[in-house]
């Protein structure tokens, strides 16, 4: 992606997990565009001080909202940082679909399934996003273990 966007674009990675940031740093170091990437630890429910209002043309939220029992604060923050108006910013959102908490390993942080209909309603009615594309997929994670995933592309109005 960084090859196609030009020199003026920068990428910022924010994650709760230092382990994920370390992995991202290793991946970024393998590219010819290391200087375009900025990685820092943060919480999607409160990006104040990390990301300015209306400063992002796109946000990629890839299988990360499962760390939040509810997502209202997350979506409010994503709406705040995305550009609005005619150039409305884009949100790519993917998540495991279902209901309630996921079973995890002992000692791991809690994780939660979310229902696609609830997320679409929150994005459209409360956060004023226009849904551009959505799909549901049943994915085989491991042999014999499948999970339902949902993918949404939305634009801030």
PDB file of C-alpha atoms in Angstrom:
ATOM      1  CA  UNK A   1       0.000   0.000   0.000  1.00  0.00           C
ATOM      2  CA  UNK A   2       2.767   2.439   0.883  1.00  0.00           C
ATOM      3  CA  UNK A   3       4.184   2.016  -2.643  1.00  0.00           C
ATOM      4  CA  UNK A   4       0.978   3.395  -4.174  1.00  0.00           C
ATOM      5  CA  UNK A   5       0.104   6.350  -1.952  1.00  0.00           C
ATOM      6  CA  UNK A   6       3.064   8.664  -2.412  1.00  0.00           C
ATOM      7  CA  UNK A   7       5.484  10.373  -0.070  1.00  0.00           C
ATOM      8  CA  UNK A   8       2.957  12.551   1.771  1.00  0.00           C
ATOM      9  CA  UNK A   9       1.184   9.593   3.364  1.00  0.00           C
ATOM     10  CA  UNK A  10       2.159   8.200   6.737  1.00  0.00           C
ATOM     11  CA  UNK A  11       0.900   5.148   8.597  1.00  0.00           C
ATOM     12  CA  UNK A  12       0.250   5.038  12.307  1.00  0.00           C
ATOM     13  CA  UNK A  13      -0.224   1.799  14.192  1.00  0.00           C
ATOM     14  CA  UNK A  14      -1.815   1.874  17.625  1.00  0.00           C
ATOM     15  CA  UNK A  15      -2.368  -1.271  19.643  1.00  0.00           C
ATOM     16  CA  UNK A  16      -3.074  -2.273  23.246  1.00  0.00           C
ATOM     17  CA  UNK A  17      -0.449  -5.001  23.065  1.00  0.00           C
ATOM     18  CA  UNK A  18       3.278  -4.321  23.076  1.00  0.00           C
ATOM     19  CA  UNK A  19       3.779  -7.801  21.580  1.00  0.00           C
ATOM     20  CA  UNK A  20       1.669  -6.821  18.547  1.00  0.00           C
ATOM     21  CA  UNK A  21       3.565  -3.539  18.215  1.00  0.00           C
ATOM     22  CA  UNK A  22       6.871  -5.447  18.292  1.00  0.00           C
ATOM     23  CA  UNK A  23       5.587  -7.753  15.538  1.00  0.00           C
ATOM     24  CA  UNK A  24       4.463  -4.752  13.476  1.00  0.00           C
ATOM     25  CA  UNK A  25       7.875  -3.103  13.962  1.00  0.00           C
ATOM     26  CA  UNK A  26       9.601  -6.227  12.621  1.00  0.00           C
ATOM     27  CA  UNK A  27       7.269  -6.271   9.588  1.00  0.00           C
ATOM     28  CA  UNK A  28       7.778  -2.534   8.943  1.00  0.00           C
ATOM     29  CA  UNK A  29      11.552  -2.920   9.123  1.00  0.00           C
ATOM     30  CA  UNK A  30      11.348  -5.372   6.197  1.00  0.00           C
ATOM     31  CA  UNK A  31       9.983  -2.659   3.867  1.00  0.00           C
ATOM     32  CA  UNK A  32      11.692   0.127   1.961  1.00  0.00           C
ATOM     33  CA  UNK A  33       9.352   2.630   3.655  1.00  0.00           C
ATOM     34  CA  UNK A  34      10.341   2.332   7.332  1.00  0.00           C
ATOM     35  CA  UNK A  35      10.126   6.086   7.880  1.00  0.00           C
ATOM     36  CA  UNK A  36       6.427   6.126   6.926  1.00  0.00           C
ATOM     37  CA  UNK A  37       5.398   4.007   9.924  1.00  0.00           C
ATOM     38  CA  UNK A  38       4.818   5.236  13.464  1.00  0.00           C
ATOM     39  CA  UNK A  39       3.852   2.641  16.076  1.00  0.00           C
ATOM     40  CA  UNK A  40       2.650   3.340  19.596  1.00  0.00           C
ATOM     41  CA  UNK A  41       0.726   1.730  22.396  1.00  0.00           C
ATOM     42  CA  UNK A  42      -2.763   3.058  22.974  1.00  0.00           C
ATOM     43  CA  UNK A  43      -6.401   2.326  23.659  1.00  0.00           C
ATOM     44  CA  UNK A  44      -9.050   2.775  20.941  1.00  0.00           C
ATOM     45  CA  UNK A  45     -11.510   4.050  23.553  1.00  0.00           C
ATOM     46  CA  UNK A  46      -9.312   7.083  24.209  1.00  0.00           C
ATOM     47  CA  UNK A  47      -6.995   8.304  21.456  1.00  0.00           C
ATOM     48  CA  UNK A  48      -6.818  11.872  22.810  1.00  0.00           C
ATOM     49  CA  UNK A  49      -3.208  13.014  22.778  1.00  0.00           C
ATOM     50  CA  UNK A  50      -2.296  10.376  20.203  1.00  0.00           C
ATOM     51  CA  UNK A  51      -4.487  11.307  17.234  1.00  0.00           C
ATOM     52  CA  UNK A  52      -5.885  14.749  16.384  1.00  0.00           C
ATOM     53  CA  UNK A  53      -9.503  15.399  15.385  1.00  0.00           C
ATOM     54  CA  UNK A  54     -10.263  14.851  11.679  1.00  0.00           C
ATOM     55  CA  UNK A  55      -6.650  13.872  10.943  1.00  0.00           C
ATOM     56  CA  UNK A  56      -7.070  10.434   9.332  1.00  0.00           C
ATOM     57  CA  UNK A  57      -8.285   9.595   5.855  1.00  0.00           C
ATOM     58  CA  UNK A  58      -8.727   5.939   6.816  1.00  0.00           C
ATOM     59  CA  UNK A  59      -8.746   3.691   9.866  1.00  0.00           C
ATOM     60  CA  UNK A  60      -8.144  -0.040   9.720  1.00  0.00           C
ATOM     61  CA  UNK A  61      -9.626  -1.845  12.687  1.00  0.00           C
ATOM     62  CA  UNK A  62      -8.767  -5.460  11.932  1.00  0.00           C
ATOM     63  CA  UNK A  63     -10.074  -8.020  14.431  1.00  0.00           C
ATOM     64  CA  UNK A  64      -9.449  -5.777  17.413  1.00  0.00           C
ATOM     65  CA  UNK A  65     -12.842  -4.748  18.822  1.00  0.00           C
ATOM     66  CA  UNK A  66     -13.139  -8.177  20.428  1.00  0.00           C
ATOM     67  CA  UNK A  67     -11.058  -6.711  23.258  1.00  0.00           C
ATOM     68  CA  UNK A  68     -14.003  -4.441  24.186  1.00  0.00           C
ATOM     69  CA  UNK A  69     -17.276  -5.648  25.736  1.00  0.00           C
ATOM     70  CA  UNK A  70     -18.993  -2.612  24.189  1.00  0.00           C
ATOM     71  CA  UNK A  71     -17.829  -0.510  21.270  1.00  0.00           C
ATOM     72  CA  UNK A  72     -19.629   2.838  21.606  1.00  0.00           C
ATOM     73  CA  UNK A  73     -16.522   4.658  22.893  1.00  0.00           C
ATOM     74  CA  UNK A  74     -14.360   2.997  20.235  1.00  0.00           C
ATOM     75  CA  UNK A  75     -16.637   4.136  17.414  1.00  0.00           C
ATOM     76  CA  UNK A  76     -16.907   7.650  18.883  1.00  0.00           C
ATOM     77  CA  UNK A  77     -13.109   7.927  18.883  1.00  0.00           C
ATOM     78  CA  UNK A  78     -12.810   6.538  15.349  1.00  0.00           C
ATOM     79  CA  UNK A  79     -15.417   9.037  14.168  1.00  0.00           C
ATOM     80  CA  UNK A  80     -13.549  11.854  15.924  1.00  0.00           C
ATOM     81  CA  UNK A  81     -10.207  11.107  14.236  1.00  0.00           C
ATOM     82  CA  UNK A  82     -11.566  10.449  10.738  1.00  0.00           C
ATOM     83  CA  UNK A  83     -11.954  13.307   8.280  1.00  0.00           C
ATOM     84  CA  UNK A  84     -15.550  14.256   7.599  1.00  0.00           C
ATOM     85  CA  UNK A  85     -17.455  16.227   4.982  1.00  0.00           C
ATOM     86  CA  UNK A  86     -16.887  15.714   1.257  1.00  0.00           C
ATOM     87  CA  UNK A  87     -13.662  13.849   1.912  1.00  0.00           C
ATOM     88  CA  UNK A  88     -15.229  11.665   4.627  1.00  0.00           C
ATOM     89  CA  UNK A  89     -12.745   9.207   6.046  1.00  0.00           C
ATOM     90  CA  UNK A  90     -13.026   5.468   5.560  1.00  0.00           C
ATOM     91  CA  UNK A  91     -13.340   2.798   8.233  1.00  0.00           C
ATOM     92  CA  UNK A  92     -12.430  -0.817   7.525  1.00  0.00           C
ATOM     93  CA  UNK A  93     -13.736  -2.979  10.347  1.00  0.00           C
ATOM     94  CA  UNK A  94     -13.430  -6.728  10.768  1.00  0.00           C
ATOM     95  CA  UNK A  95     -14.543  -8.734  13.796  1.00  0.00           C
ATOM     96  CA  UNK A  96     -15.583 -12.160  15.017  1.00  0.00           C
ATOM     97  CA  UNK A  97     -19.339 -12.359  14.888  1.00  0.00           C
ATOM     98  CA  UNK A  98     -21.406 -13.966  17.621  1.00  0.00           C
ATOM     99  CA  UNK A  99     -22.852 -13.194  20.999  1.00  0.00           C
ATOM    100  CA  UNK A 100     -21.213 -12.905  24.392  1.00  0.00           C
ATOM    101  CA  UNK A 101     -17.704 -13.565  25.666  1.00  0.00           C
ATOM    102  CA  UNK A 102     -15.284 -15.863  23.838  1.00  0.00           C
ATOM    103  CA  UNK A 103     -13.612 -18.679  25.658  1.00  0.00           C
ATOM    104  CA  UNK A 104      -9.945 -17.851  26.041  1.00  0.00           C
ATOM    105  CA  UNK A 105      -6.861 -19.229  27.640  1.00  0.00           C
ATOM    106  CA  UNK A 106      -6.511 -18.758  31.370  1.00  0.00           C
ATOM    107  CA  UNK A 107      -4.787 -15.483  32.145  1.00  0.00           C
ATOM    108  CA  UNK A 108      -5.485 -13.970  28.731  1.00  0.00           C
ATOM    109  CA  UNK A 109      -7.463 -10.715  28.467  1.00  0.00           C
ATOM    110  CA  UNK A 110     -11.229 -11.107  28.075  1.00  0.00           C
ATOM    111  CA  UNK A 111     -12.517 -11.192  24.525  1.00  0.00           C
ATOM    112  CA  UNK A 112     -16.028 -10.747  23.171  1.00  0.00           C
ATOM    113  CA  UNK A 113     -18.057 -11.629  20.113  1.00  0.00           C
ATOM    114  CA  UNK A 114     -20.205  -8.886  18.573  1.00  0.00           C
ATOM    115  CA  UNK A 115     -23.320  -9.065  16.412  1.00  0.00           C
ATOM    116  CA  UNK A 116     -23.113  -7.521  12.958  1.00  0.00           C
ATOM    117  CA  UNK A 117     -26.615  -6.022  13.119  1.00  0.00           C
ATOM    118  CA  UNK A 118     -25.761  -4.210  16.369  1.00  0.00           C
ATOM    119  CA  UNK A 119     -22.532  -2.836  14.935  1.00  0.00           C
ATOM    120  CA  UNK A 120     -24.231  -1.675  11.714  1.00  0.00           C
ATOM    121  CA  UNK A 121     -26.925   0.098  13.725  1.00  0.00           C
ATOM    122  CA  UNK A 122     -24.322   1.814  15.931  1.00  0.00           C
ATOM    123  CA  UNK A 123     -22.260   2.926  12.924  1.00  0.00           C
ATOM    124  CA  UNK A 124     -25.208   4.172  10.859  1.00  0.00           C
ATOM    125  CA  UNK A 125     -27.570   5.665  13.420  1.00  0.00           C
ATOM    126  CA  UNK A 126     -25.360   6.830  16.250  1.00  0.00           C
ATOM    127  CA  UNK A 127     -22.040   7.582  14.531  1.00  0.00           C
ATOM    128  CA  UNK A 128     -23.370   8.707  11.117  1.00  0.00           C
ATOM    129  CA  UNK A 129     -21.343   6.388   8.888  1.00  0.00           C
ATOM    130  CA  UNK A 130     -22.556   5.263   5.484  1.00  0.00           C
ATOM    131  CA  UNK A 131     -21.993   1.548   4.888  1.00  0.00           C
ATOM    132  CA  UNK A 132     -20.218   1.019   1.567  1.00  0.00           C
ATOM    133  CA  UNK A 133     -19.710  -2.712   1.691  1.00  0.00           C
ATOM    134  CA  UNK A 134     -20.211  -5.557   4.113  1.00  0.00           C
ATOM    135  CA  UNK A 135     -19.867  -9.294   4.097  1.00  0.00           C
ATOM    136  CA  UNK A 136     -20.051 -12.274   6.377  1.00  0.00           C
ATOM    137  CA  UNK A 137     -17.698 -15.205   6.122  1.00  0.00           C
ATOM    138  CA  UNK A 138     -17.393 -18.444   7.999  1.00  0.00           C
ATOM    139  CA  UNK A 139     -13.650 -18.964   8.288  1.00  0.00           C
ATOM    140  CA  UNK A 140     -11.805 -22.109   9.187  1.00  0.00           C
ATOM    141  CA  UNK A 141      -9.283 -20.920  11.769  1.00  0.00           C
ATOM    142  CA  UNK A 142      -7.773 -24.323  12.458  1.00  0.00           C
ATOM    143  CA  UNK A 143      -8.710 -27.674  10.963  1.00  0.00           C
ATOM    144  CA  UNK A 144     -12.164 -28.390  12.351  1.00  0.00           C
ATOM    145  CA  UNK A 145     -12.531 -24.972  14.041  1.00  0.00           C
ATOM    146  CA  UNK A 146     -14.621 -22.391  12.207  1.00  0.00           C
ATOM    147  CA  UNK A 147     -15.684 -18.926  13.297  1.00  0.00           C
ATOM    148  CA  UNK A 148     -18.004 -16.388  11.715  1.00  0.00           C
ATOM    149  CA  UNK A 149     -16.334 -13.150  10.723  1.00  0.00           C
ATOM    150  CA  UNK A 150     -17.842  -9.903   9.486  1.00  0.00           C
ATOM    151  CA  UNK A 151     -16.162  -7.247   7.328  1.00  0.00           C
ATOM    152  CA  UNK A 152     -17.496  -3.722   6.942  1.00  0.00           C
ATOM    153  CA  UNK A 153     -16.274  -0.735   4.948  1.00  0.00           C
ATOM    154  CA  UNK A 154     -17.943   2.516   5.970  1.00  0.00           C
ATOM    155  CA  UNK A 155     -17.488   6.211   5.239  1.00  0.00           C
ATOM    156  CA  UNK A 156     -17.881   8.991   7.772  1.00  0.00           C
ATOM    157  CA  UNK A 157     -20.603  11.403   6.699  1.00  0.00           C
TER     158      UNK A 157
END
